[in-house]
PDB file of C-alpha atoms in Angstrom:
ATOM      1  CA  MET A 284       0.000   0.000   0.000  1.00 95.00           C
ATOM      2  CA  ILE A 285       1.140   3.544  -0.836  1.00 97.00           C
ATOM      3  CA  LEU A 286       0.071   6.251   1.609  1.00 98.00           C
ATOM      4  CA  THR A 287      -0.661   9.810   0.491  1.00 98.00           C
ATOM      5  CA  VAL A 288      -1.035  12.725   2.911  1.00 98.00           C
ATOM      6  CA  THR A 289      -3.043  15.833   2.020  1.00 97.00           C
ATOM      7  CA  LEU A 290      -3.238  18.086   5.062  1.00 97.00           C
ATOM      8  CA  ASN A 291      -5.108  20.778   3.103  1.00 96.00           C
ATOM      9  CA  THR A 292      -7.664  18.759   1.135  1.00 95.00           C
ATOM     10  CA  ALA A 293     -10.050  20.586  -1.166  1.00 94.00           C
ATOM     11  CA  LEU A 294     -13.059  20.287  -3.396  1.00 93.00           C
ATOM     12  CA  ASP A 295     -11.623  21.121  -6.800  1.00 88.00           C
ATOM     13  CA  ILE A 296     -14.078  22.980  -9.035  1.00 89.00           C
ATOM     14  CA  THR A 297     -13.125  23.450 -12.686  1.00 85.00           C
ATOM     15  CA  TYR A 298     -14.928  25.951 -14.921  1.00 86.00           C
ATOM     16  CA  ARG A 299     -14.405  25.956 -18.684  1.00 84.00           C
ATOM     17  CA  VAL A 300     -14.831  29.520 -19.944  1.00 86.00           C
ATOM     18  CA  ARG A 301     -14.288  30.641 -23.518  1.00 83.00           C
ATOM     19  CA  SER A 302     -12.019  33.719 -23.781  1.00 81.00           C
ATOM     20  CA  LEU A 303     -11.639  34.625 -20.105  1.00 80.00           C
ATOM     21  CA  ARG A 304     -11.498  38.425 -19.685  1.00 81.00           C
ATOM     22  CA  PRO A 305     -11.395  40.469 -16.445  1.00 83.00           C
ATOM     23  CA  HIS A 306     -14.287  42.797 -15.521  1.00 83.00           C
ATOM     24  CA  THR A 307     -16.850  40.999 -17.700  1.00 82.00           C
ATOM     25  CA  SER A 308     -19.501  38.310 -17.307  1.00 84.00           C
ATOM     26  CA  HIS A 309     -18.895  34.832 -18.722  1.00 83.00           C
ATOM     27  CA  ARG A 310     -20.970  31.801 -19.535  1.00 85.00           C
ATOM     28  CA  VAL A 311     -19.469  28.611 -18.128  1.00 85.00           C
ATOM     29  CA  SER A 312     -19.608  25.822 -20.698  1.00 84.00           C
ATOM     30  CA  GLU A 313     -18.718  23.000 -18.293  1.00 83.00           C
ATOM     31  CA  VAL A 314     -18.373  22.502 -14.520  1.00 83.00           C
ATOM     32  CA  LEU A 315     -16.416  19.624 -12.987  1.00 83.00           C
ATOM     33  CA  GLU A 316     -15.988  18.769  -9.295  1.00 85.00           C
ATOM     34  CA  ARG A 317     -13.396  16.401  -7.860  1.00 87.00           C
ATOM     35  CA  PRO A 318     -11.820  15.654  -4.477  1.00 91.00           C
ATOM     36  CA  GLY A 319      -8.632  17.676  -4.557  1.00 89.00           C
ATOM     37  CA  GLY A 320      -5.441  18.721  -2.902  1.00 92.00           C
ATOM     38  CA  LYS A 321      -2.125  17.423  -4.188  1.00 93.00           C
ATOM     39  CA  GLY A 322      -2.072  14.148  -2.262  1.00 95.00           C
ATOM     40  CA  LEU A 323      -5.598  13.168  -3.361  1.00 95.00           C
ATOM     41  CA  ASN A 324      -4.615  13.846  -6.970  1.00 93.00           C
ATOM     42  CA  VAL A 325      -1.569  11.606  -6.488  1.00 95.00           C
ATOM     43  CA  ALA A 326      -3.761   8.910  -4.933  1.00 96.00           C
ATOM     44  CA  ARG A 327      -6.172   8.801  -7.883  1.00 93.00           C
ATOM     45  CA  VAL A 328      -3.342   8.508 -10.408  1.00 94.00           C
ATOM     46  CA  LEU A 329      -1.673   5.758  -8.380  1.00 96.00           C
ATOM     47  CA  ALA A 330      -4.951   3.847  -8.221  1.00 94.00           C
ATOM     48  CA  ALA A 331      -5.395   4.218 -11.985  1.00 92.00           C
ATOM     49  CA  LEU A 332      -1.928   2.682 -12.368  1.00 93.00           C
ATOM     50  CA  GLY A 333      -3.106  -0.323 -10.352  1.00 94.00           C
ATOM     51  CA  HIS A 334      -1.497   0.410  -6.979  1.00 96.00           C
ATOM     52  CA  PRO A 335      -3.416   0.047  -3.693  1.00 95.00           C
ATOM     53  CA  VAL A 336      -3.418   3.481  -2.089  1.00 97.00           C
ATOM     54  CA  THR A 337      -4.673   4.991   1.157  1.00 97.00           C
ATOM     55  CA  ALA A 338      -5.389   8.714   1.379  1.00 97.00           C
ATOM     56  CA  THR A 339      -5.257  10.583   4.665  1.00 98.00           C
ATOM     57  CA  GLY A 340      -5.356  14.223   5.745  1.00 97.00           C
ATOM     58  CA  PHE A 341      -8.039  16.518   7.127  1.00 97.00           C
ATOM     59  CA  VAL A 342     -11.645  16.840   5.988  1.00 96.00           C
ATOM     60  CA  GLY A 343     -14.576  18.759   7.470  1.00 96.00           C
ATOM     61  CA  GLY A 344     -17.935  20.460   6.986  1.00 95.00           C
ATOM     62  CA  ALA A 345     -20.387  20.143   4.109  1.00 94.00           C
ATOM     63  CA  THR A 346     -17.638  20.582   1.521  1.00 94.00           C
ATOM     64  CA  GLY A 347     -15.632  17.853   3.210  1.00 95.00           C
ATOM     65  CA  GLN A 348     -18.610  15.529   3.015  1.00 94.00           C
ATOM     66  CA  VAL A 349     -18.793  16.085  -0.741  1.00 94.00           C
ATOM     67  CA  VAL A 350     -15.058  15.316  -0.972  1.00 95.00           C
ATOM     68  CA  ARG A 351     -15.594  12.004   0.831  1.00 95.00           C
ATOM     69  CA  GLU A 352     -18.575  11.094  -1.349  1.00 93.00           C
ATOM     70  CA  ARG A 353     -16.601  11.795  -4.517  1.00 91.00           C
ATOM     71  CA  LEU A 354     -13.559   9.963  -3.174  1.00 91.00           C
ATOM     72  CA  ALA A 355     -15.730   6.886  -2.624  1.00 91.00           C
ATOM     73  CA  ASP A 356     -16.269   6.863  -6.399  1.00 87.00           C
ATOM     74  CA  ALA A 357     -12.512   6.623  -7.033  1.00 85.00           C
ATOM     75  CA  PRO A 358     -11.726   2.904  -7.478  1.00 89.00           C
ATOM     76  CA  GLY A 359      -8.739   1.681  -5.515  1.00 92.00           C
ATOM     77  CA  VAL A 360      -8.460   4.641  -3.111  1.00 94.00           C
ATOM     78  CA  ARG A 361      -9.092   3.903   0.556  1.00 96.00           C
ATOM     79  CA  ASP A 362     -10.430   6.878   2.565  1.00 96.00           C
ATOM     80  CA  ALA A 363      -8.547   7.362   5.851  1.00 97.00           C
ATOM     81  CA  LEU A 364      -9.214  11.098   6.148  1.00 97.00           C
ATOM     82  CA  VAL A 365      -9.391  12.572   9.664  1.00 97.00           C
ATOM     83  CA  PRO A 366     -12.526  14.653  10.450  1.00 96.00           C
ATOM     84  CA  VAL A 367     -12.159  18.220  11.727  1.00 97.00           C
ATOM     85  CA  SER A 368     -14.660  20.868  12.796  1.00 95.00           C
ATOM     86  CA  GLY A 369     -13.767  23.474  10.168  1.00 95.00           C
ATOM     87  CA  PRO A 370     -14.967  23.285   6.545  1.00 95.00           C
ATOM     88  CA  THR A 371     -12.739  21.859   3.842  1.00 96.00           C
ATOM     89  CA  ARG A 372     -11.638  24.520   1.372  1.00 95.00           C
ATOM     90  CA  ARG A 373     -12.603  24.864  -2.268  1.00 92.00           C
ATOM     91  CA  THR A 374     -10.293  25.575  -5.181  1.00 89.00           C
ATOM     92  CA  VAL A 375     -11.568  27.005  -8.445  1.00 87.00           C
ATOM     93  CA  ALA A 376      -9.717  26.516 -11.730  1.00 82.00           C
ATOM     94  CA  ILE A 377     -10.959  28.595 -14.667  1.00 86.00           C
ATOM     95  CA  VAL A 378      -9.790  27.004 -17.899  1.00 80.00           C
ATOM     96  CA  ASP A 379      -9.822  28.955 -21.160  1.00 81.00           C
ATOM     97  CA  PRO A 380      -9.735  26.377 -23.976  1.00 75.00           C
ATOM     98  CA  LEU A 381      -8.837  29.005 -26.591  1.00 73.00           C
ATOM     99  CA  SER A 382      -5.649  30.250 -24.944  1.00 73.00           C
ATOM    100  CA  GLY A 383      -4.906  27.112 -22.930  1.00 68.00           C
ATOM    101  CA  ASP A 384      -4.466  29.279 -19.821  1.00 77.00           C
ATOM    102  CA  THR A 385      -5.728  28.309 -16.363  1.00 78.00           C
ATOM    103  CA  THR A 386      -6.585  30.790 -13.603  1.00 84.00           C
ATOM    104  CA  GLN A 387      -6.506  29.255 -10.132  1.00 83.00           C
ATOM    105  CA  LEU A 388      -8.299  30.505  -6.987  1.00 86.00           C
ATOM    106  CA  ASN A 389      -7.309  28.703  -3.760  1.00 87.00           C
ATOM    107  CA  GLU A 390      -9.043  29.119  -0.413  1.00 87.00           C
ATOM    108  CA  PRO A 391      -6.822  28.878   2.705  1.00 88.00           C
ATOM    109  CA  GLY A 392      -8.392  25.839   4.386  1.00 91.00           C
ATOM    110  CA  PRO A 393      -9.907  25.228   7.845  1.00 94.00           C
ATOM    111  CA  LEU A 394      -8.296  26.194  11.130  1.00 96.00           C
ATOM    112  CA  ILE A 395      -6.868  22.988  12.641  1.00 97.00           C
ATOM    113  CA  THR A 396      -6.906  22.756  16.436  1.00 97.00           C
ATOM    114  CA  PRO A 397      -4.054  21.233  18.469  1.00 97.00           C
ATOM    115  CA  ALA A 398      -6.307  18.283  19.345  1.00 97.00           C
ATOM    116  CA  GLU A 399      -7.082  17.664  15.656  1.00 97.00           C
ATOM    117  CA  TRP A 400      -3.391  17.835  14.739  1.00 97.00           C
ATOM    118  CA  SER A 401      -2.605  15.346  17.504  1.00 97.00           C
ATOM    119  CA  ALA A 402      -5.370  13.002  16.290  1.00 96.00           C
ATOM    120  CA  PHE A 403      -3.930  13.127  12.786  1.00 97.00           C
ATOM    121  CA  GLN A 404      -0.454  12.212  14.012  1.00 97.00           C
ATOM    122  CA  ASP A 405      -1.903   9.146  15.749  1.00 97.00           C
ATOM    123  CA  THR A 406      -3.679   8.070  12.550  1.00 97.00           C
ATOM    124  CA  TYR A 407      -0.562   8.707  10.463  1.00 98.00           C
ATOM    125  CA  GLY A 408       1.581   6.541  12.745  1.00 96.00           C
ATOM    126  CA  GLU A 409      -0.889   3.678  12.475  1.00 96.00           C
ATOM    127  CA  LEU A 410      -1.134   3.924   8.666  1.00 98.00           C
ATOM    128  CA  LEU A 411       2.640   3.883   8.252  1.00 97.00           C
ATOM    129  CA  ARG A 412       2.709   0.305   9.572  1.00 95.00           C
ATOM    130  CA  GLY A 413       1.199  -0.983   6.340  1.00 93.00           C
ATOM    131  CA  ALA A 414       2.814   1.463   3.913  1.00 97.00           C
ATOM    132  CA  ALA A 415       5.479   0.697   1.295  1.00 97.00           C
ATOM    133  CA  ALA A 416       6.014   4.437   0.722  1.00 97.00           C
ATOM    134  CA  VAL A 417       4.409   7.734   1.690  1.00 98.00           C
ATOM    135  CA  ALA A 418       3.888  11.024  -0.156  1.00 98.00           C
ATOM    136  CA  LEU A 419       3.526  14.249   1.844  1.00 98.00           C
ATOM    137  CA  CYS A 420       1.886  16.770  -0.452  1.00 96.00           C
ATOM    138  CA  GLY A 421       0.669  20.333  -0.637  1.00 94.00           C
ATOM    139  CA  SER A 422       0.135  23.353   1.555  1.00 94.00           C
ATOM    140  CA  LEU A 423      -0.546  23.471   5.294  1.00 96.00           C
ATOM    141  CA  PRO A 424      -3.937  24.612   6.563  1.00 95.00           C
ATOM    142  CA  PRO A 425      -4.065  27.289   9.282  1.00 95.00           C
ATOM    143  CA  GLY A 426      -3.193  25.980  12.740  1.00 96.00           C
ATOM    144  CA  VAL A 427      -0.810  23.251  11.574  1.00 97.00           C
ATOM    145  CA  PRO A 428       2.785  23.992  12.669  1.00 97.00           C
ATOM    146  CA  VAL A 429       5.109  25.179   9.904  1.00 97.00           C
ATOM    147  CA  GLY A 430       7.451  22.310  10.796  1.00 96.00           C
ATOM    148  CA  ALA A 431       4.699  19.713  10.350  1.00 97.00           C
ATOM    149  CA  TYR A 432       6.241  18.040   7.323  1.00 98.00           C
ATOM    150  CA  ALA A 433       9.635  17.813   9.005  1.00 98.00           C
ATOM    151  CA  LEU A 434       7.940  15.959  11.868  1.00 98.00           C
ATOM    152  CA  LEU A 435       6.068  13.643   9.472  1.00 98.00           C
ATOM    153  CA  VAL A 436       9.260  12.935   7.510  1.00 98.00           C
ATOM    154  CA  ARG A 437      11.073  11.956  10.716  1.00 98.00           C
ATOM    155  CA  THR A 438       8.149   9.755  11.782  1.00 98.00           C
ATOM    156  CA  ALA A 439       8.200   7.925   8.446  1.00 98.00           C
ATOM    157  CA  ARG A 440      11.970   7.457   8.563  1.00 96.00           C
ATOM    158  CA  ALA A 441      11.726   6.077  12.103  1.00 96.00           C
ATOM    159  CA  ALA A 442       9.148   3.578  10.821  1.00 97.00           C
ATOM    160  CA  GLY A 443      11.415   2.579   7.923  1.00 96.00           C
ATOM    161  CA  VAL A 444       9.001   3.938   5.288  1.00 97.00           C
ATOM    162  CA  PRO A 445      10.489   5.826   2.299  1.00 97.00           C
ATOM    163  CA  VAL A 446       9.018   9.321   2.036  1.00 97.00           C
ATOM    164  CA  LEU A 447       8.531  11.790  -0.824  1.00 98.00           C
ATOM    165  CA  LEU A 448       7.913  15.458   0.015  1.00 98.00           C
ATOM    166  CA  ASP A 449       6.115  17.847  -2.356  1.00 96.00           C
ATOM    167  CA  THR A 450       5.445  21.243  -0.799  1.00 96.00           C
ATOM    168  CA  SER A 451       6.850  24.782  -0.919  1.00 94.00           C
ATOM    169  CA  GLY A 452       8.168  27.705   1.108  1.00 94.00           C
ATOM    170  CA  GLU A 453       9.131  27.327   4.753  1.00 96.00           C
ATOM    171  CA  PRO A 454       7.446  23.900   5.131  1.00 96.00           C
ATOM    172  CA  LEU A 455       9.702  22.663   2.296  1.00 96.00           C
ATOM    173  CA  ARG A 456      12.833  24.207   3.808  1.00 95.00           C
ATOM    174  CA  ARG A 457      12.204  22.573   7.170  1.00 97.00           C
ATOM    175  CA  GLY A 458      11.052  19.314   5.605  1.00 97.00           C
ATOM    176  CA  VAL A 459      14.214  18.991   3.507  1.00 96.00           C
ATOM    177  CA  ALA A 460      16.334  19.307   6.645  1.00 95.00           C
ATOM    178  CA  ALA A 461      14.568  16.183   8.004  1.00 97.00           C
ATOM    179  CA  ARG A 462      16.154  14.174   5.136  1.00 96.00           C
ATOM    180  CA  PRO A 463      13.254  12.871   3.007  1.00 97.00           C
ATOM    181  CA  ASP A 464      14.094  10.218   0.432  1.00 96.00           C
ATOM    182  CA  VAL A 465      12.826  12.402  -2.429  1.00 96.00           C
ATOM    183  CA  VAL A 466      11.686  16.008  -2.784  1.00 96.00           C
ATOM    184  CA  LYS A 467       9.713  17.049  -5.880  1.00 96.00           C
ATOM    185  CA  PRO A 468       9.590  20.863  -6.219  1.00 94.00           C
ATOM    186  CA  ASN A 469       8.829  22.838  -9.336  1.00 91.00           C
ATOM    187  CA  ALA A 470      11.384  25.294 -10.692  1.00 89.00           C
ATOM    188  CA  ALA A 471      10.076  28.263  -8.698  1.00 91.00           C
ATOM    189  CA  GLU A 472       9.893  26.294  -5.435  1.00 93.00           C
ATOM    190  CA  LEU A 473      13.406  24.956  -5.977  1.00 92.00           C
ATOM    191  CA  ALA A 474      14.765  28.459  -6.638  1.00 92.00           C
ATOM    192  CA  GLU A 475      13.066  29.776  -3.501  1.00 92.00           C
ATOM    193  CA  LEU A 476      14.585  26.960  -1.444  1.00 92.00           C
ATOM    194  CA  THR A 477      18.143  27.298  -2.730  1.00 93.00           C
ATOM    195  CA  GLY A 478      18.437  30.829  -4.110  1.00 91.00           C
ATOM    196  CA  SER A 479      19.654  29.426  -7.440  1.00 87.00           C
ATOM    197  CA  HIS A 480      17.746  29.768 -10.715  1.00 86.00           C
ATOM    198  CA  GLU A 481      19.940  27.203 -12.483  1.00 89.00           C
ATOM    199  CA  PRO A 482      17.969  23.977 -11.961  1.00 87.00           C
ATOM    200  CA  LEU A 483      20.826  21.475 -11.996  1.00 88.00           C
ATOM    201  CA  LYS A 484      22.877  23.497  -9.511  1.00 90.00           C
ATOM    202  CA  ALA A 485      19.772  24.000  -7.381  1.00 92.00           C
ATOM    203  CA  THR A 486      19.001  20.267  -7.212  1.00 92.00           C
ATOM    204  CA  GLN A 487      22.548  19.622  -6.008  1.00 91.00           C
ATOM    205  CA  ASP A 488      22.180  22.318  -3.363  1.00 92.00           C
ATOM    206  CA  ALA A 489      18.861  20.831  -2.199  1.00 93.00           C
ATOM    207  CA  ARG A 490      20.647  17.507  -1.691  1.00 93.00           C
ATOM    208  CA  ARG A 491      23.267  19.218   0.439  1.00 93.00           C
ATOM    209  CA  ARG A 492      20.451  20.648   2.554  1.00 94.00           C
ATOM    210  CA  GLY A 493      19.231  17.141   3.389  1.00 94.00           C
ATOM    211  CA  ALA A 494      17.162  15.628   0.565  1.00 94.00           C
ATOM    212  CA  GLN A 495      18.529  12.279  -0.576  1.00 94.00           C
ATOM    213  CA  SER A 496      17.158  12.732  -4.109  1.00 96.00           C
ATOM    214  CA  VAL A 497      15.687  15.783  -5.839  1.00 96.00           C
ATOM    215  CA  VAL A 498      13.383  15.671  -8.865  1.00 95.00           C
ATOM    216  CA  ALA A 499      12.339  19.100 -10.125  1.00 92.00           C
ATOM    217  CA  SER A 500       9.458  19.772 -12.511  1.00 88.00           C
ATOM    218  CA  LEU A 501      10.398  22.212 -15.269  1.00 86.00           C
ATOM    219  CA  GLY A 502       6.977  22.523 -16.911  1.00 80.00           C
ATOM    220  CA  PRO A 503       6.975  21.746 -20.664  1.00 79.00           C
ATOM    221  CA  GLN A 504      10.753  21.177 -20.481  1.00 82.00           C
ATOM    222  CA  GLY A 505      10.240  18.017 -18.409  1.00 84.00           C
ATOM    223  CA  LEU A 506      12.202  17.094 -15.292  1.00 90.00           C
ATOM    224  CA  ILE A 507      15.697  17.288 -13.865  1.00 91.00           C
ATOM    225  CA  ALA A 508      16.878  14.858 -11.198  1.00 93.00           C
ATOM    226  CA  THR A 509      19.848  14.564  -8.875  1.00 94.00           C
ATOM    227  CA  THR A 510      20.116  11.302  -6.909  1.00 93.00           C
ATOM    228  CA  PRO A 511      22.829   9.251  -5.213  1.00 93.00           C
ATOM    229  CA  GLU A 512      22.926   7.100  -8.383  1.00 91.00           C
ATOM    230  CA  GLY A 513      23.367   9.959 -10.851  1.00 91.00           C
ATOM    231  CA  ARG A 514      21.871  13.028 -12.515  1.00 93.00           C
ATOM    232  CA  TRP A 515      19.394  13.064 -15.399  1.00 92.00           C
ATOM    233  CA  ARG A 516      17.568  15.491 -17.652  1.00 91.00           C
ATOM    234  CA  VAL A 517      14.186  14.220 -18.786  1.00 89.00           C
ATOM    235  CA  ALA A 518      12.135  15.656 -21.656  1.00 85.00           C
ATOM    236  CA  PRO A 519       8.917  14.583 -23.396  1.00 80.00           C
ATOM    237  CA  PRO A 520       9.161  14.249 -27.198  1.00 73.00           C
ATOM    238  CA  ARG A 521       6.857  17.225 -27.780  1.00 73.00           C
ATOM    239  CA  ARG A 522       4.963  19.923 -25.924  1.00 72.00           C
ATOM    240  CA  VAL A 523       1.386  19.074 -24.973  1.00 67.00           C
ATOM    241  CA  HIS A 524      -1.113  21.952 -24.793  1.00 66.00           C
ATOM    242  CA  GLY A 525      -3.985  21.923 -22.306  1.00 64.00           C
ATOM    243  CA  ASN A 526      -4.631  22.289 -18.565  1.00 62.00           C
ATOM    244  CA  PRO A 527      -1.365  21.893 -16.591  1.00 70.00           C
ATOM    245  CA  THR A 528      -3.139  21.689 -13.219  1.00 72.00           C
ATOM    246  CA  GLY A 529      -2.165  18.425 -11.528  1.00 76.00           C
ATOM    247  CA  ALA A 530       0.721  17.614 -13.895  1.00 83.00           C
ATOM    248  CA  GLY A 531       3.209  17.752 -11.018  1.00 88.00           C
ATOM    249  CA  ASP A 532       1.001  15.485  -8.918  1.00 92.00           C
ATOM    250  CA  SER A 533       0.986  12.897 -11.691  1.00 91.00           C
ATOM    251  CA  ALA A 534       4.779  13.102 -11.772  1.00 92.00           C
ATOM    252  CA  VAL A 535       4.808  12.292  -8.044  1.00 95.00           C
ATOM    253  CA  ALA A 536       2.585   9.270  -8.705  1.00 95.00           C
ATOM    254  CA  GLY A 537       4.967   8.134 -11.426  1.00 94.00           C
ATOM    255  CA  LEU A 538       7.965   8.392  -9.113  1.00 96.00           C
ATOM    256  CA  LEU A 539       6.244   6.536  -6.269  1.00 96.00           C
ATOM    257  CA  SER A 540       4.863   3.763  -8.457  1.00 95.00           C
ATOM    258  CA  GLY A 541       8.281   3.295 -10.028  1.00 94.00           C
ATOM    259  CA  PHE A 542       9.860   3.091  -6.598  1.00 95.00           C
ATOM    260  CA  VAL A 543       7.551   0.380  -5.241  1.00 94.00           C
ATOM    261  CA  GLU A 544       7.984  -1.553  -8.512  1.00 95.00           C
ATOM    262  CA  HIS A 545      11.782  -1.348  -8.027  1.00 94.00           C
ATOM    263  CA  LEU A 546      12.328   0.366 -11.370  1.00 95.00           C
ATOM    264  CA  PRO A 547      15.714   2.010 -11.993  1.00 95.00           C
ATOM    265  CA  TRP A 548      15.819   5.791 -11.828  1.00 95.00           C
ATOM    266  CA  PRO A 549      15.682   6.411 -15.599  1.00 93.00           C
ATOM    267  CA  ALA A 550      12.497   4.322 -15.909  1.00 93.00           C
ATOM    268  CA  ARG A 551      10.900   6.093 -12.930  1.00 93.00           C
ATOM    269  CA  LEU A 552      11.709   9.462 -14.430  1.00 94.00           C
ATOM    270  CA  ALA A 553      10.409   8.500 -17.878  1.00 91.00           C
ATOM    271  CA  ARG A 554       7.135   7.355 -16.318  1.00 92.00           C
ATOM    272  CA  ALA A 555       6.838  10.548 -14.279  1.00 93.00           C
ATOM    273  CA  ALA A 556       7.396  12.739 -17.333  1.00 89.00           C
ATOM    274  CA  ALA A 557       4.966  10.759 -19.490  1.00 89.00           C
ATOM    275  CA  LEU A 558       2.251  10.882 -16.826  1.00 89.00           C
ATOM    276  CA  SER A 559       2.807  14.595 -16.304  1.00 87.00           C
ATOM    277  CA  ALA A 560       2.405  15.335 -20.018  1.00 83.00           C
ATOM    278  CA  ALA A 561      -0.619  13.026 -20.319  1.00 82.00           C
ATOM    279  CA  THR A 562      -2.327  14.884 -17.470  1.00 82.00           C
ATOM    280  CA  VAL A 563      -2.242  18.164 -19.395  1.00 76.00           C
ATOM    281  CA  LEU A 564      -4.779  16.733 -21.868  1.00 68.00           C
ATOM    282  CA  THR A 565      -7.363  16.014 -19.164  1.00 70.00           C
ATOM    283  CA  PRO A 566      -9.839  18.591 -17.820  1.00 63.00           C
ATOM    284  CA  VAL A 567      -9.091  17.982 -14.110  1.00 65.00           C
ATOM    285  CA  ALA A 568      -6.173  17.061 -11.875  1.00 66.00           C
ATOM    286  CA  GLY A 569      -5.806  13.457 -10.734  1.00 67.00           C
ATOM    287  CA  GLU A 570      -6.511  12.021 -14.178  1.00 77.00           C
ATOM    288  CA  PHE A 571      -4.389  11.320 -17.245  1.00 81.00           C
ATOM    289  CA  ASP A 572      -4.931  10.440 -20.872  1.00 76.00           C
ATOM    290  CA  ARG A 573      -3.966   6.769 -20.915  1.00 79.00           C
ATOM    291  CA  THR A 574      -3.480   6.568 -24.676  1.00 77.00           C
ATOM    292  CA  LEU A 575      -1.055   9.492 -24.668  1.00 77.00           C
ATOM    293  CA  TYR A 576       0.693   8.154 -21.574  1.00 78.00           C
ATOM    294  CA  GLU A 577       1.344   4.797 -23.222  1.00 77.00           C
ATOM    295  CA  GLU A 578       2.496   6.536 -26.408  1.00 77.00           C
ATOM    296  CA  LEU A 579       4.890   8.895 -24.611  1.00 78.00           C
ATOM    297  CA  THR A 580       6.387   6.365 -22.186  1.00 80.00           C
ATOM    298  CA  GLY A 581       8.706   4.932 -24.806  1.00 80.00           C
ATOM    299  CA  GLN A 582       9.498   8.326 -26.345  1.00 77.00           C
ATOM    300  CA  VAL A 583      10.632  10.308 -23.299  1.00 83.00           C
ATOM    301  CA  SER A 584      14.276  11.355 -23.508  1.00 79.00           C
ATOM    302  CA  VAL A 585      16.313  10.540 -20.370  1.00 85.00           C
ATOM    303  CA  THR A 586      19.847  11.882 -20.618  1.00 85.00           C
ATOM    304  CA  GLU A 587      22.395  11.190 -17.912  1.00 84.00           C
ATOM    305  CA  GLU A 588      24.742  13.978 -16.921  1.00 78.00           C
ATOM    306  CA  SER A 589      28.482  13.353 -17.032  1.00 69.00           C
ATOM    307  CA  SER A 590      29.120  12.913 -13.301  1.00 54.00           C
ATOM    308  CA  ALA A 591      27.237  11.878 -10.183  1.00 44.00           C
ATOM    309  CA  ALA A 592      26.167  14.449  -7.589  1.00 41.00           C
TER     310      ALA A 592
END
């Protein structure tokens, strides 16, 4: 079983709007709702790849109930979410099919009490006993300590469970210092962490700060990875136009699935890049175009750098 953690779960609402323009009214051509937050997106992709997955995090209020109902419709995902008194947030993605642009509106999330945070830690410790790997994903809701991911990384390491961290800002900085097995930032998050805007140099610096392996998403340019086994640049064969929301989460699912299947790093990275690109063609995060994924898997370019980090 793979465990995913989404401390700031959401109900993802996607509007398709033709020619989005500020200060005007628009007709919405399509509305989609899905359980969201980065870890839930990862969980749905993992399940679609055939891996048993358990999703935990916080959920509350009427919106949280909708999240749980929709999650029950996701085959292969076990719901281990922890109830809280505050309402789960909503995120709104406005997709313009003409330009291919997406405008994202993210609510902050419920205020988590100390008792609720403690209850989550108890649940997390129990779930780790049956986990082959764990992904810690996304932002922190109000009330959760900024060092929460560092604590959860250390708990997983003490339990002997490999851990991937995908967050940003101060939670990422503190989490990296706890020595996760993999961190998966995007280019902006990596630059904020290290102060370097040269991705390869920045991945090496992130390793020096504590991460054992670093895989950075570079958008349409693919991925760059620095690991104990080597360094790789990874690029899809062509640019895919569509909705990029959730592409990074699919990359996380590719890395985790490759890990539990004992694939070598190049194969993990090729899968992550193919899944990321195939997600861009779908209207919502947590899904991927299977035909494109299978087509791209054998076409992704994985180039090893000349020396190990």
